Structures are given as C-alpha cells and as structure tokens.
Short mmCIF file of C-alpha atoms in Angstrom, two decimals:
data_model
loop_
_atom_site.label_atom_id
_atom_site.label_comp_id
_atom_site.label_asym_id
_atom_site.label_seq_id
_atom_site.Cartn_x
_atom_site.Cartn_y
_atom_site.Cartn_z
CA UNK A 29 -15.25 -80.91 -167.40
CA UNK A 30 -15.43 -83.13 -164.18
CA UNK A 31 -16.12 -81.48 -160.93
CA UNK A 32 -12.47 -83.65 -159.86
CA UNK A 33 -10.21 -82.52 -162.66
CA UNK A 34 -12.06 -78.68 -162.01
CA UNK A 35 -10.89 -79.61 -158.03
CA UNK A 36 -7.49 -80.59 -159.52
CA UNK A 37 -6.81 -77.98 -162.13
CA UNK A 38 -7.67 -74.96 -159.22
CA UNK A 39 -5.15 -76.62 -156.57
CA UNK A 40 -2.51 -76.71 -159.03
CA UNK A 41 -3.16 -73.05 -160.22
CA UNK A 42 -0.93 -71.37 -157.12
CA UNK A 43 1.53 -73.95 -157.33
CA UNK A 44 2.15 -73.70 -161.24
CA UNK A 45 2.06 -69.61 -160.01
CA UNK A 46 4.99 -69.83 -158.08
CA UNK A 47 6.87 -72.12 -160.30
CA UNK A 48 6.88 -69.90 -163.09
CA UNK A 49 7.96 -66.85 -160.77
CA UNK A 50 10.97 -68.97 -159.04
CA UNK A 51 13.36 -67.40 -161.20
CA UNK A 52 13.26 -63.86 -163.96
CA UNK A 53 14.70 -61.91 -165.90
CA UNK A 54 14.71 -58.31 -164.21
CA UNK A 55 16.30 -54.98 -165.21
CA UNK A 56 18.46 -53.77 -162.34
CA UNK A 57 16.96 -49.57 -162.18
CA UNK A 58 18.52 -48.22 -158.89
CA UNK A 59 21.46 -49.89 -156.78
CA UNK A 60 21.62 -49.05 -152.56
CA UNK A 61 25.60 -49.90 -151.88
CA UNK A 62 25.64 -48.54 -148.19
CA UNK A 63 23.80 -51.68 -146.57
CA UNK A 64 25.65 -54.62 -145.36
CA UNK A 65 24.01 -56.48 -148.49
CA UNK A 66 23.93 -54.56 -151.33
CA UNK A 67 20.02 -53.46 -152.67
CA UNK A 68 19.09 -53.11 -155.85
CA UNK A 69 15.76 -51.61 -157.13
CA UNK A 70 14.80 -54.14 -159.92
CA UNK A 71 11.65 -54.08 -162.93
CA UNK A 72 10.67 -57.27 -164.10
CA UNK A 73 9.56 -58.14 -167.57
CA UNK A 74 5.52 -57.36 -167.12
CA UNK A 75 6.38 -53.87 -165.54
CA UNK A 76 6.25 -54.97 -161.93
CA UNK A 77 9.16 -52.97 -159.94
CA UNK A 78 10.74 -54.09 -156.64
CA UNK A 79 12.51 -52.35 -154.30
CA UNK A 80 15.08 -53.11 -151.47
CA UNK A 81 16.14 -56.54 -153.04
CA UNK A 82 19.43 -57.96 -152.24
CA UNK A 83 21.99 -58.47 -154.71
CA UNK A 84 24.69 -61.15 -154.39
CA UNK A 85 28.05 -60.80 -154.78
CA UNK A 86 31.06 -63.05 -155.35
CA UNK A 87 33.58 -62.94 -152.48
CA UNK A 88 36.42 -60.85 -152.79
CA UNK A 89 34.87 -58.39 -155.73
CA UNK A 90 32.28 -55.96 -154.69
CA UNK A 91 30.55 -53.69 -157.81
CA UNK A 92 27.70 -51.22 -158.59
CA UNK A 93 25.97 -52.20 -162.16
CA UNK A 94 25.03 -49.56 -163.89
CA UNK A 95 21.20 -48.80 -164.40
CA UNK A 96 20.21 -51.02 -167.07
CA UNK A 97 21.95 -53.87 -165.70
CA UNK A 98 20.49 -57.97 -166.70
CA UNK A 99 20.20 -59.49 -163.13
CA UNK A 100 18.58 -63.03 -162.55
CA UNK A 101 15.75 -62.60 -160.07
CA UNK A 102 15.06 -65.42 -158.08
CA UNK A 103 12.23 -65.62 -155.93
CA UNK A 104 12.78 -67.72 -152.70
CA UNK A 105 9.78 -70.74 -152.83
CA UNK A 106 7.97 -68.66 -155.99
CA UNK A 107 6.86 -65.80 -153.59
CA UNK A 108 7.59 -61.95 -154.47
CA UNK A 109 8.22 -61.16 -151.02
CA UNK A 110 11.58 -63.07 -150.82
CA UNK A 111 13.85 -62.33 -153.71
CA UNK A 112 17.54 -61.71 -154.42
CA UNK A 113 19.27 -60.42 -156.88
CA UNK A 114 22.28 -62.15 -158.83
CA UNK A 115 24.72 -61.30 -161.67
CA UNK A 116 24.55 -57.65 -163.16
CA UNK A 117 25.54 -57.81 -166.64
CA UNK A 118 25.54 -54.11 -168.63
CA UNK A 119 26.41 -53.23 -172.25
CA UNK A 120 29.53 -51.89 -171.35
CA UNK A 121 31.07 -55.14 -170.65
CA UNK A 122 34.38 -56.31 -172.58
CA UNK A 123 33.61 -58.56 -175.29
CA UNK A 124 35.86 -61.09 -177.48
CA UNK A 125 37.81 -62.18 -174.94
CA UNK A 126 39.87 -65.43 -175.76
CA UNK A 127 38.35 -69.25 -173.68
CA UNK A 128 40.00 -69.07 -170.21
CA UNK A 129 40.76 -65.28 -169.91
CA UNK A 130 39.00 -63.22 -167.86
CA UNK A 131 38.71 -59.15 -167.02
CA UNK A 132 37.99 -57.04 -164.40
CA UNK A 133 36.60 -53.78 -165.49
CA UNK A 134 34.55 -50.75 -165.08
CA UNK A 135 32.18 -49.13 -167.47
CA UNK A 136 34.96 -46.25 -168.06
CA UNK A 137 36.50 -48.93 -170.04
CA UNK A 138 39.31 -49.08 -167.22
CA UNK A 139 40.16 -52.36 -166.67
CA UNK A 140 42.97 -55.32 -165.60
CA UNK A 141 42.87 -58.26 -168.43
CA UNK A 142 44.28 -61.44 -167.48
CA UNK A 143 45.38 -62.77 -171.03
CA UNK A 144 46.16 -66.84 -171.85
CA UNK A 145 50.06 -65.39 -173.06
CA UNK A 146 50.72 -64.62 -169.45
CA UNK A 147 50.30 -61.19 -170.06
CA UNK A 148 48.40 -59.28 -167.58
CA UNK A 149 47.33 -55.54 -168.96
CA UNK A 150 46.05 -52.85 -166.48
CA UNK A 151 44.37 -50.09 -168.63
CA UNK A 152 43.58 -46.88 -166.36
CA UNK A 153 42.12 -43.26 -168.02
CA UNK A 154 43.84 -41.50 -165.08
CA UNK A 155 45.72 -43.29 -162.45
CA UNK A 156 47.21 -46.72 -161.25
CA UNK A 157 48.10 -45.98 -157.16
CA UNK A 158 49.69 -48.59 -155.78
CA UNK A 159 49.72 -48.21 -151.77
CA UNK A 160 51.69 -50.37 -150.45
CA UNK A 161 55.06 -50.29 -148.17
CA UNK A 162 56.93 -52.32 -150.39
CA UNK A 163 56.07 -52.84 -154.24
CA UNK A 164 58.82 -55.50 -155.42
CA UNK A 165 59.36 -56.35 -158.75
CA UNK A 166 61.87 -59.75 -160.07
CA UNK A 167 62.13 -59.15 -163.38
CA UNK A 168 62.95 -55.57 -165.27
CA UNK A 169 61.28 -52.36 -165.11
CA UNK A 170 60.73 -49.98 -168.45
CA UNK A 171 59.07 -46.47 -168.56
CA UNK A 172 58.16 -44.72 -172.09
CA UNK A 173 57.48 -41.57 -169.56
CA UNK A 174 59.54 -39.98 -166.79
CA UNK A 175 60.10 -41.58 -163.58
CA UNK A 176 59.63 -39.46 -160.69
CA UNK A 177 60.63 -40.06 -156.47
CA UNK A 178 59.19 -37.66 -153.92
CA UNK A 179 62.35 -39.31 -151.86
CA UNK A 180 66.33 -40.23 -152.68
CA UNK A 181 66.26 -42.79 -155.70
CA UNK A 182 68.82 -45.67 -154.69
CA UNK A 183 71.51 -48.56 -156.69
CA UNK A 184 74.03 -50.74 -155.38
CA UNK A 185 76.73 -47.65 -155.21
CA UNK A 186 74.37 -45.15 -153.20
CA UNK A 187 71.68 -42.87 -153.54
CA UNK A 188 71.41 -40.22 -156.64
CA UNK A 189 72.10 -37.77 -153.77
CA UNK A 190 75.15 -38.71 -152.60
CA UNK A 191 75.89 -39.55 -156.56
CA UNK A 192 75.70 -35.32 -157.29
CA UNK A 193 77.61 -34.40 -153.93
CA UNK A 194 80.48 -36.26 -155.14
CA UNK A 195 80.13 -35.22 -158.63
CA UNK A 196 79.69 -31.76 -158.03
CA UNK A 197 83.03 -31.77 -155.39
CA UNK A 198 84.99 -33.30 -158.25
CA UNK A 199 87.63 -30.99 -159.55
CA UNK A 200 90.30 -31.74 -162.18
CA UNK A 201 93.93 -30.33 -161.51
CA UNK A 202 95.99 -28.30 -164.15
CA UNK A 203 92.88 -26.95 -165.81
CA UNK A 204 92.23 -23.28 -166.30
CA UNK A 205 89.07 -21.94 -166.47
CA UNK A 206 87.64 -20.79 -169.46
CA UNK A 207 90.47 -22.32 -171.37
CA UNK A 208 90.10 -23.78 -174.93
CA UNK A 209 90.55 -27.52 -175.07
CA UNK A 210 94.31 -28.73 -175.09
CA UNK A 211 94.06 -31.05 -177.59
CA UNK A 212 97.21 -31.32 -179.74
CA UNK A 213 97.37 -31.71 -183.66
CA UNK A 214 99.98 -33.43 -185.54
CA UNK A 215 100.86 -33.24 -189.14
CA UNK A 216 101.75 -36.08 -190.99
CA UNK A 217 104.18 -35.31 -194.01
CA UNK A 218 105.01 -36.95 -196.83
#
C-alpha cells in the first residue's frame, strides 16, 4: 500500500469513528427525574454504560421509562462526552392501535385512548380525580355505580335538601294512622 493512501486511510480513521457513534441504540438502565432535564443512565450495544445523560422530552408530557426502555442515543459531533437521550419505548406499550389514534398510558396498563370513532376511553385500576372548580359536561351523564356528593346535589327545582324538608313536612288530611287502606270494592251483578 502507498505511503499516501496509508496517510489517507489513518486521517479518515477518527472521522469514520465518530460517524458511526453519531447516533445508537442504547438500553435506558436507571432514570434521574429530579433535575431540570431529566437523566437517564443508558448501556449501549457493546456493553459501554453512561451515566447522567439527558433525556428529551416532548412538551407538555413528562414520563419515567421503565428500566429496559429502547432510547436513541445520539452523540453530539460523534463524541461520547456529549449525548442525549430520546424516545423511551418499553414492552409494556399498547399495541394494535388503529392509523391516526393515539394513547397515553402507563405500564399499569392505565391509560386515556383517543379512538378515530370519537370515542375517548380513560381506563384507571384505581382512581380518575378530577380537580378542578368547575367540571362541565354538554351532553348526558350515566353511572352503572352510585353517585356520591360530599355537598347538597342540585336541579332546576332546588337542592335534594330542601327536596326531603318539604317531603318530610308533607302531611295528608283525613288519614288515620295505622289505618288499612280505604279503598272501596264494588260488585257487579248480573
């Protein structure tokens, strides 16, 4: 081989280096949430671990992938020192989902589906808590379970309160207590 292309061929080598480690697949092992930027503890493919990388996040959604988390890896101009983290994808994610619908969900299975009907499904193993002032709803309301108020439940007429009061003041005149019903009975003859 020619002393040039040797030249050539050993200039090129840490170029070609940090080409092929722009971007990797990585394993995400340990997640830091309490930083400003989330950091993740990552191993890529040949057994190399990093530590205190920075994951990135969509606005608007913030989540902790589980250990064993695919991530992208992407190391800023080839070099190790400078990486981030992005994506997070686990096992546990929801699968055969329909073009165009999307879910948010945990890896509890707990989850809200946006469907292509319109429908939008919110799936919780415990709780749904709402905290809001004002939760308004335009169309109609159905429970299978009981429906419960820690305060006065209220219609157009009044309040279930003030529904009982007047109910329970009600009194009919002419009727004994503890008297059978006055129903009367007529015989029809032939």
């Amino acid at each position: 081989m020619s002393p040039l292309l040797n030249a050539i061929q050993a200039a090129q080598r840490p170029l070609l280096r940090r080409l092929r480690a722009l971007a990797s697949r990585a394993t995400i092992a340990r997640v830091d949430d309490a930083p400003q930027l989330q950091q993740v503890q990552v191993t890529v493919m040949a057994g190399e671990r990093l530590t205190g990388v920075q994951r990135l996040q969509y606005f608007g959604l913030s989540a902790v992938p589980p250990a064993g988390s695919t991530c992208l890896l992407v190391s800023i101009a080839g070099s190790r020192t400078h990486c981030i983290v992005i994506g997070g994808e686990h096992e546990s994610r929801p699968r055969d989902l329909e073009p165009g619908e999307s879910q948010l969900y945990n890896s509890g299975g707990d989850h809200v589906w946006l469907k292509n009907s319109g429908e939008m499904v919110v799936q919780s193993r415990v709780q749904v808590t709402l905290d809001a002032p004002l939760v308004h709803c335009t169309g109609e309301l159905t429970a299978a379970g009981r429906i419960y108020s820690a305060t006065a439940v209220q219609d157009p007429l009044g309040t279930m309160q003030e529904m009982r009061e007047r109910y329970n003041a009600h009194t009919h005149g002419g009727v004994q207590p503890g008297s059978a019903s006055t129903a009367t009975t007529s015989t029809v003859m032939d």
